[in-house]
Amino acid sequence: MSDLDRELRDRLAVLESHAPGGAEPPSLRRSTRRRSFAASMSAAPVLLLALVATAAGGAVVVSNLAQSAPGIQNPGQPLAGAQMECLTPPQAAAFLAERGYTDVVWQIESGDPVAGKDATTTVQQDVAPDHGFVIPGSIIDGRLHMIVDQQVGVTGVGACYGAPQP
Amino acid sequence: MSVQTGRMAATSAVSKDDPGAFEAAVRPHYDGLTRRLVLVLGNEHDAQDVAQDAYLKAFRSWDRFDGADVRAWLYTIALRLAFNHLRGRRRWLAVLGRIETRPWTNPSDPDLWAALRRLDGRTRSALLLNVIDGYTQAEIARMLGVPEGTVASWISRGRTVLRTELGREP
């Protein structure tokens, strides 16, 4: 063994001897599994309360979303069943204009979602872009918001799910 | 400096018929095992969890122990659990993003610890078993369940990294 090896061995051994230890091994007479179960049971009321609160909070959020901004193509909405998801953005813009929707916010999602949050962008404009998947939106504060998804690898929605990106 | 290595403390033979034999044979190695797992896992709490699991698993497997080197047997169980733990932790980190468990913060030899942390868990384990405990490459290969050549490359790489990081030529 060289001097270097000897020094390395001694330093590693000292490092290990100063590492935290000293804990007692688990008791073999009481079942750890039972203790874990007992601990879970004692935490059950807290977990149940958290579960109920989460469910209730989620329900409120979802119901508010549904009430405040129903999809323009949803049943009972002005353009129910229009299937604008199968149109190109310019075709969707023309379709909407024919029905009186001339003040439209076009929200364009682009970039590569797989590459991370910083690799995608969201831009809003008044004119429909020339390509991308149309995702029918909602009327928010009196203006119709339409989404156009140009992100890498995305698919269409609704009746045109899986179609090539326009 | 005189440091007693784990190999020297290994028990050569134990009785498997005595009901208290398990605790008598294994308990003396528990503290050292926990310290070893801190070096392998880099985290005190994970080390204690894996050490406990290993101790209980060893207890359940006591009837299958061959009676030779109880320390090597216990370390084999613990290190394989530690590797599973590291794999699981990597998966969770990939899912949850950069949520790191709190690492061991006050090593006695920070430079050496920083160099050691550059090695992956298996390389680190093989190196420690060889350098501190004096186990041969063949013994380590059996313990970790990998080919001897793999262990040889791990140890070689580990030594190179440590020497380079510590300012010595490989």
PDB file of N, CA, C and O in Angstrom, chain A residues 2 4-5 7-26 28-29 32, chain B residues 1 3 22-23 27 30-31 35-36 38-39 44 55-56 59 104 108-109 112 131-132 159 162-163 166 168:
ATOM      1  N   SER A   2       0.605   2.170  -0.921  1.00  0.00           N
ATOM      2  CA  SER A   2       1.431   3.372  -1.015  1.00  0.00           C
ATOM      3  C   SER A   2       1.067   4.351   0.105  1.00  0.00           C
ATOM      4  O   SER A   2       0.051   4.199   0.787  1.00  0.00           O
ATOM      5  N   LEU A   4       0.086   7.304  -0.346  1.00  0.00           N
ATOM      6  CA  LEU A   4      -1.169   7.965  -0.734  1.00  0.00           C
ATOM      7  C   LEU A   4      -2.371   7.127  -0.334  1.00  0.00           C
ATOM      8  O   LEU A   4      -3.361   7.640   0.203  1.00  0.00           O
ATOM      9  N   ASP A   5      -2.295   5.830  -0.593  1.00  0.00           N
ATOM     10  CA  ASP A   5      -3.400   4.940  -0.229  1.00  0.00           C
ATOM     11  C   ASP A   5      -3.612   4.931   1.283  1.00  0.00           C
ATOM     12  O   ASP A   5      -4.729   4.922   1.767  1.00  0.00           O
ATOM     13  N   GLU A   7      -2.837   7.295   3.367  1.00  0.00           N
ATOM     14  CA  GLU A   7      -3.415   8.573   3.794  1.00  0.00           C
ATOM     15  C   GLU A   7      -4.904   8.629   3.471  1.00  0.00           C
ATOM     16  O   GLU A   7      -5.719   9.058   4.290  1.00  0.00           O
ATOM     17  N   LEU A   8      -5.233   8.136   2.271  1.00  0.00           N
ATOM     18  CA  LEU A   8      -6.638   8.131   1.862  1.00  0.00           C
ATOM     19  C   LEU A   8      -7.459   7.253   2.802  1.00  0.00           C
ATOM     20  O   LEU A   8      -8.546   7.640   3.246  1.00  0.00           O
ATOM     21  N   ARG A   9      -6.930   6.083   3.133  1.00  0.00           N
ATOM     22  CA  ARG A   9      -7.653   5.172   4.033  1.00  0.00           C
ATOM     23  C   ARG A   9      -7.878   5.829   5.398  1.00  0.00           C
ATOM     24  O   ARG A   9      -8.978   5.799   5.942  1.00  0.00           O
ATOM     25  N   ASP A  10      -6.826   6.443   5.932  1.00  0.00           N
ATOM     26  CA  ASP A  10      -6.955   7.036   7.259  1.00  0.00           C
ATOM     27  C   ASP A  10      -7.936   8.206   7.257  1.00  0.00           C
ATOM     28  O   ASP A  10      -8.749   8.350   8.163  1.00  0.00           O
ATOM     29  N   ARG A  11      -7.863   9.038   6.208  1.00  0.00           N
ATOM     30  CA  ARG A  11      -8.780  10.190   6.152  1.00  0.00           C
ATOM     31  C   ARG A  11     -10.223   9.736   5.993  1.00  0.00           C
ATOM     32  O   ARG A  11     -11.138  10.295   6.604  1.00  0.00           O
ATOM     33  N   LEU A  12     -10.429   8.716   5.152  1.00  0.00           N
ATOM     34  CA  LEU A  12     -11.797   8.205   4.971  1.00  0.00           C
ATOM     35  C   LEU A  12     -12.321   7.593   6.270  1.00  0.00           C
ATOM     36  O   LEU A  12     -13.481   7.782   6.645  1.00  0.00           O
ATOM     37  N   ALA A  13     -11.456   6.861   6.952  1.00  0.00           N
ATOM     38  CA  ALA A  13     -11.885   6.220   8.194  1.00  0.00           C
ATOM     39  C   ALA A  13     -12.228   7.268   9.256  1.00  0.00           C
ATOM     40  O   ALA A  13     -13.207   7.125  10.001  1.00  0.00           O
ATOM     41  N   VAL A  14     -11.433   8.328   9.322  1.00  0.00           N
ATOM     42  CA  VAL A  14     -11.726   9.397  10.294  1.00  0.00           C
ATOM     43  C   VAL A  14     -13.018  10.106   9.916  1.00  0.00           C
ATOM     44  O   VAL A  14     -13.860  10.395  10.776  1.00  0.00           O
ATOM     45  N   LEU A  15     -13.178  10.367   8.605  1.00  0.00           N
ATOM     46  CA  LEU A  15     -14.413  11.009   8.142  1.00  0.00           C
ATOM     47  C   LEU A  15     -15.623  10.178   8.551  1.00  0.00           C
ATOM     48  O   LEU A  15     -16.615  10.703   9.069  1.00  0.00           O
ATOM     49  N   GLU A  16     -15.534   8.862   8.333  1.00  0.00           N
ATOM     50  CA  GLU A  16     -16.661   7.997   8.673  1.00  0.00           C
ATOM     51  C   GLU A  16     -16.887   7.947  10.185  1.00  0.00           C
ATOM     52  O   GLU A  16     -18.028   7.962  10.659  1.00  0.00           O
ATOM     53  N   SER A  17     -15.810   7.930  10.931  1.00  0.00           N
ATOM     54  CA  SER A  17     -15.971   7.832  12.386  1.00  0.00           C
ATOM     55  C   SER A  17     -16.607   9.092  12.967  1.00  0.00           C
ATOM     56  O   SER A  17     -17.172   9.055  14.058  1.00  0.00           O
ATOM     57  N   HIS A  18     -16.519  10.215  12.244  1.00  0.00           N
ATOM     58  CA  HIS A  18     -17.152  11.452  12.709  1.00  0.00           C
ATOM     59  C   HIS A  18     -18.547  11.654  12.121  1.00  0.00           C
ATOM     60  O   HIS A  18     -19.202  12.641  12.428  1.00  0.00           O
ATOM     61  N   ALA A  19     -18.961  10.757  11.260  1.00  0.00           N
ATOM     62  CA  ALA A  19     -20.320  10.872  10.696  1.00  0.00           C
ATOM     63  C   ALA A  19     -21.346  10.599  11.785  1.00  0.00           C
ATOM     64  O   ALA A  19     -21.053   9.891  12.751  1.00  0.00           O
ATOM     65  N   PRO A  20     -22.558  11.165  11.642  1.00  0.00           N
ATOM     66  CA  PRO A  20     -23.574  10.938  12.673  1.00  0.00           C
ATOM     67  C   PRO A  20     -23.934   9.462  12.776  1.00  0.00           C
ATOM     68  O   PRO A  20     -24.177   8.805  11.777  1.00  0.00           O
ATOM     69  N   GLY A  21     -23.934   8.989  13.964  1.00  0.00           N
ATOM     70  CA  GLY A  21     -24.328   7.588  14.205  1.00  0.00           C
ATOM     71  C   GLY A  21     -25.017   7.553  15.555  1.00  0.00           C
ATOM     72  O   GLY A  21     -25.733   8.473  15.907  1.00  0.00           O
ATOM     73  N   GLY A  22     -24.760   6.520  16.288  1.00  0.00           N
ATOM     74  CA  GLY A  22     -25.211   6.476  17.677  1.00  0.00           C
ATOM     75  C   GLY A  22     -26.668   6.153  17.873  1.00  0.00           C
ATOM     76  O   GLY A  22     -27.120   6.024  19.016  1.00  0.00           O
ATOM     77  N   ALA A  23     -27.422   6.020  16.785  1.00  0.00           N
ATOM     78  CA  ALA A  23     -28.845   5.695  16.962  1.00  0.00           C
ATOM     79  C   ALA A  23     -28.992   4.242  17.399  1.00  0.00           C
ATOM     80  O   ALA A  23     -28.193   3.386  17.027  1.00  0.00           O
ATOM     81  N   GLU A  24     -30.011   4.008  18.189  1.00  0.00           N
ATOM     82  CA  GLU A  24     -30.286   2.642  18.641  1.00  0.00           C
ATOM     83  C   GLU A  24     -30.958   1.862  17.516  1.00  0.00           C
ATOM     84  O   GLU A  24     -31.793   2.406  16.793  1.00  0.00           O
ATOM     85  N   PRO A  25     -30.632   0.600  17.360  1.00  0.00           N
ATOM     86  CA  PRO A  25     -31.356  -0.193  16.364  1.00  0.00           C
ATOM     87  C   PRO A  25     -32.807  -0.366  16.795  1.00  0.00           C
ATOM     88  O   PRO A  25     -33.129  -0.249  17.978  1.00  0.00           O
ATOM     89  N   PRO A  26     -33.682  -0.627  15.844  1.00  0.00           N
ATOM     90  CA  PRO A  26     -35.100  -0.791  16.204  1.00  0.00           C
ATOM     91  C   PRO A  26     -35.304  -2.010  17.082  1.00  0.00           C
ATOM     92  O   PRO A  26     -34.556  -2.979  17.003  1.00  0.00           O
ATOM     93  N   LEU A  28     -36.711  -5.374  18.307  1.00  0.00           N
ATOM     94  CA  LEU A  28     -37.200  -6.555  17.596  1.00  0.00           C
ATOM     95  C   LEU A  28     -38.394  -7.170  18.292  1.00  0.00           C
ATOM     96  O   LEU A  28     -39.015  -8.098  17.774  1.00  0.00           O
ATOM     97  N   ARG A  29     -38.716  -6.651  19.468  1.00  0.00           N
ATOM     98  CA  ARG A  29     -39.818  -7.254  20.226  1.00  0.00           C
ATOM     99  C   ARG A  29     -41.151  -6.612  19.894  1.00  0.00           C
ATOM    100  O   ARG A  29     -42.186  -7.231  20.001  1.00  0.00           O
ATOM    101  N   THR A  32     -42.440  -2.987  14.227  1.00  0.00           N
ATOM    102  CA  THR A  32     -42.353  -1.662  13.623  1.00  0.00           C
ATOM    103  C   THR A  32     -43.554  -1.398  12.736  1.00  0.00           C
ATOM    104  O   THR A  32     -44.092  -0.301  12.663  1.00  0.00           O
TER     105      THR A  32
ATOM    106  N   MET B   1      -1.794   8.253  12.733  1.00  0.00           N
ATOM    107  CA  MET B   1      -3.115   8.080  13.332  1.00  0.00           C
ATOM    108  C   MET B   1      -3.534   6.620  13.216  1.00  0.00           C
ATOM    109  O   MET B   1      -3.382   6.015  12.167  1.00  0.00           O
ATOM    110  N   VAL B   3      -6.478   4.057  13.136  1.00  0.00           N
ATOM    111  CA  VAL B   3      -7.922   3.924  12.973  1.00  0.00           C
ATOM    112  C   VAL B   3      -8.263   2.457  12.785  1.00  0.00           C
ATOM    113  O   VAL B   3      -7.705   1.795  11.919  1.00  0.00           O
ATOM    114  N   PHE B  22     -28.853 -13.110  17.333  1.00  0.00           N
ATOM    115  CA  PHE B  22     -28.939 -12.057  16.315  1.00  0.00           C
ATOM    116  C   PHE B  22     -28.509 -10.719  16.887  1.00  0.00           C
ATOM    117  O   PHE B  22     -27.628 -10.050  16.342  1.00  0.00           O
ATOM    118  N   GLU B  23     -29.134 -10.332  17.993  1.00  0.00           N
ATOM    119  CA  GLU B  23     -28.798  -9.029  18.564  1.00  0.00           C
ATOM    120  C   GLU B  23     -27.345  -8.982  19.002  1.00  0.00           C
ATOM    121  O   GLU B  23     -26.661  -7.984  18.810  1.00  0.00           O
ATOM    122  N   ARG B  27     -25.979  -6.214  16.520  1.00  0.00           N
ATOM    123  CA  ARG B  27     -26.086  -4.910  17.172  1.00  0.00           C
ATOM    124  C   ARG B  27     -24.755  -4.146  17.232  1.00  0.00           C
ATOM    125  O   ARG B  27     -24.737  -2.928  17.002  1.00  0.00           O
ATOM    126  N   TYR B  30     -24.236  -1.931  14.228  1.00  0.00           N
ATOM    127  CA  TYR B  30     -25.298  -1.013  13.803  1.00  0.00           C
ATOM    128  C   TYR B  30     -24.813   0.431  13.717  1.00  0.00           C
ATOM    129  O   TYR B  30     -25.114   1.146  12.757  1.00  0.00           O
ATOM    130  N   ASP B  31     -24.055   0.836  14.719  1.00  0.00           N
ATOM    131  CA  ASP B  31     -23.575   2.217  14.725  1.00  0.00           C
ATOM    132  C   ASP B  31     -22.665   2.487  13.518  1.00  0.00           C
ATOM    133  O   ASP B  31     -22.821   3.495  12.819  1.00  0.00           O
ATOM    134  N   ARG B  35     -23.154   5.077  10.208  1.00  0.00           N
ATOM    135  CA  ARG B  35     -22.149   6.056   9.748  1.00  0.00           C
ATOM    136  C   ARG B  35     -21.765   5.795   8.274  1.00  0.00           C
ATOM    137  O   ARG B  35     -21.605   6.727   7.494  1.00  0.00           O
ATOM    138  N   ARG B  36     -21.629   4.523   7.912  1.00  0.00           N
ATOM    139  CA  ARG B  36     -21.297   4.193   6.525  1.00  0.00           C
ATOM    140  C   ARG B  36     -22.409   4.672   5.584  1.00  0.00           C
ATOM    141  O   ARG B  36     -22.144   5.203   4.506  1.00  0.00           O
ATOM    142  N   VAL B  38     -24.389   7.128   6.036  1.00  0.00           N
ATOM    143  CA  VAL B  38     -24.340   8.587   5.881  1.00  0.00           C
ATOM    144  C   VAL B  38     -23.409   8.946   4.722  1.00  0.00           C
ATOM    145  O   VAL B  38     -23.722   9.813   3.893  1.00  0.00           O
ATOM    146  N   LEU B  39     -22.272   8.244   4.649  1.00  0.00           N
ATOM    147  CA  LEU B  39     -21.336   8.533   3.552  1.00  0.00           C
ATOM    148  C   LEU B  39     -21.905   8.101   2.204  1.00  0.00           C
ATOM    149  O   LEU B  39     -21.663   8.744   1.189  1.00  0.00           O
ATOM    150  N   GLU B  44     -28.192  12.169   6.893  1.00  0.00           N
ATOM    151  CA  GLU B  44     -28.288  11.468   8.178  1.00  0.00           C
ATOM    152  C   GLU B  44     -29.629  10.744   8.346  1.00  0.00           C
ATOM    153  O   GLU B  44     -29.675   9.596   8.803  1.00  0.00           O
ATOM    154  N   TYR B  55     -31.626  -3.578   9.375  1.00  0.00           N
ATOM    155  CA  TYR B  55     -31.576  -4.354  10.622  1.00  0.00           C
ATOM    156  C   TYR B  55     -32.779  -5.299  10.709  1.00  0.00           C
ATOM    157  O   TYR B  55     -32.639  -6.476  11.036  1.00  0.00           O
ATOM    158  N   LEU B  56     -33.949  -4.776  10.392  1.00  0.00           N
ATOM    159  CA  LEU B  56     -35.160  -5.606  10.454  1.00  0.00           C
ATOM    160  C   LEU B  56     -35.143  -6.681   9.365  1.00  0.00           C
ATOM    161  O   LEU B  56     -35.555  -7.826   9.594  1.00  0.00           O
ATOM    162  N   PHE B  59     -32.860  -9.350  10.431  1.00  0.00           N
ATOM    163  CA  PHE B  59     -33.488 -10.176  11.475  1.00  0.00           C
ATOM    164  C   PHE B  59     -34.416 -11.225  10.853  1.00  0.00           C
ATOM    165  O   PHE B  59     -34.416 -12.401  11.238  1.00  0.00           O
ATOM    166  N   TRP B 104     -25.696  15.975   4.888  1.00  0.00           N
ATOM    167  CA  TRP B 104     -24.842  16.029   6.070  1.00  0.00           C
ATOM    168  C   TRP B 104     -24.015  17.310   5.984  1.00  0.00           C
ATOM    169  O   TRP B 104     -23.313  17.546   5.004  1.00  0.00           O
ATOM    170  N   SER B 108     -16.075  16.241   9.207  1.00  0.00           N
ATOM    171  CA  SER B 108     -14.801  16.607   9.842  1.00  0.00           C
ATOM    172  C   SER B 108     -13.743  16.968   8.805  1.00  0.00           C
ATOM    173  O   SER B 108     -12.795  17.664   9.105  1.00  0.00           O
ATOM    174  N   ASP B 109     -13.937  16.481   7.570  1.00  0.00           N
ATOM    175  CA  ASP B 109     -12.957  16.717   6.505  1.00  0.00           C
ATOM    176  C   ASP B 109     -13.735  17.192   5.272  1.00  0.00           C
ATOM    177  O   ASP B 109     -14.035  16.406   4.367  1.00  0.00           O
ATOM    178  N   LEU B 112     -12.502  16.310   1.667  1.00  0.00           N
ATOM    179  CA  LEU B 112     -12.652  14.898   1.317  1.00  0.00           C
ATOM    180  C   LEU B 112     -14.121  14.558   1.094  1.00  0.00           C
ATOM    181  O   LEU B 112     -14.474  13.821   0.171  1.00  0.00           O
ATOM    182  N   VAL B 131     -11.150   0.472   0.533  1.00  0.00           N
ATOM    183  CA  VAL B 131     -10.091   1.280   1.150  1.00  0.00           C
ATOM    184  C   VAL B 131     -10.149   1.223   2.685  1.00  0.00           C
ATOM    185  O   VAL B 131      -9.128   1.039   3.342  1.00  0.00           O
ATOM    186  N   ILE B 132     -11.328   1.362   3.250  1.00  0.00           N
ATOM    187  CA  ILE B 132     -11.426   1.363   4.718  1.00  0.00           C
ATOM    188  C   ILE B 132     -11.435  -0.059   5.271  1.00  0.00           C
ATOM    189  O   ILE B 132     -10.711  -0.382   6.208  1.00  0.00           O
ATOM    190  N   ARG B 159     -10.770   6.215  -6.829  1.00  0.00           N
ATOM    191  CA  ARG B 159      -9.453   6.660  -6.372  1.00  0.00           C
ATOM    192  C   ARG B 159      -8.966   7.845  -7.203  1.00  0.00           C
ATOM    193  O   ARG B 159      -8.419   8.813  -6.680  1.00  0.00           O
ATOM    194  N   LEU B 162     -10.886  11.013  -6.231  1.00  0.00           N
ATOM    195  CA  LEU B 162     -10.500  11.524  -4.916  1.00  0.00           C
ATOM    196  C   LEU B 162      -9.105  12.142  -4.950  1.00  0.00           C
ATOM    197  O   LEU B 162      -8.882  13.222  -4.409  1.00  0.00           O
ATOM    198  N   ARG B 163      -8.175  11.450  -5.596  1.00  0.00           N
ATOM    199  CA  ARG B 163      -6.809  11.988  -5.640  1.00  0.00           C
ATOM    200  C   ARG B 163      -6.755  13.300  -6.415  1.00  0.00           C
ATOM    201  O   ARG B 163      -6.059  14.230  -6.038  1.00  0.00           O
ATOM    202  N   LEU B 166      -8.365  16.022  -4.409  1.00  0.00           N
ATOM    203  CA  LEU B 166      -7.567  16.386  -3.241  1.00  0.00           C
ATOM    204  C   LEU B 166      -6.194  16.934  -3.627  1.00  0.00           C
ATOM    205  O   LEU B 166      -5.309  17.063  -2.801  1.00  0.00           O
ATOM    206  N   ARG B 168      -3.930  15.666  -5.798  1.00  0.00           N
ATOM    207  CA  ARG B 168      -2.847  14.737  -6.098  1.00  0.00           C
ATOM    208  C   ARG B 168      -3.039  14.213  -7.510  1.00  0.00           C
ATOM    209  O   ARG B 168      -4.158  14.131  -8.007  1.00  0.00           O
TER     210      ARG B 168
END
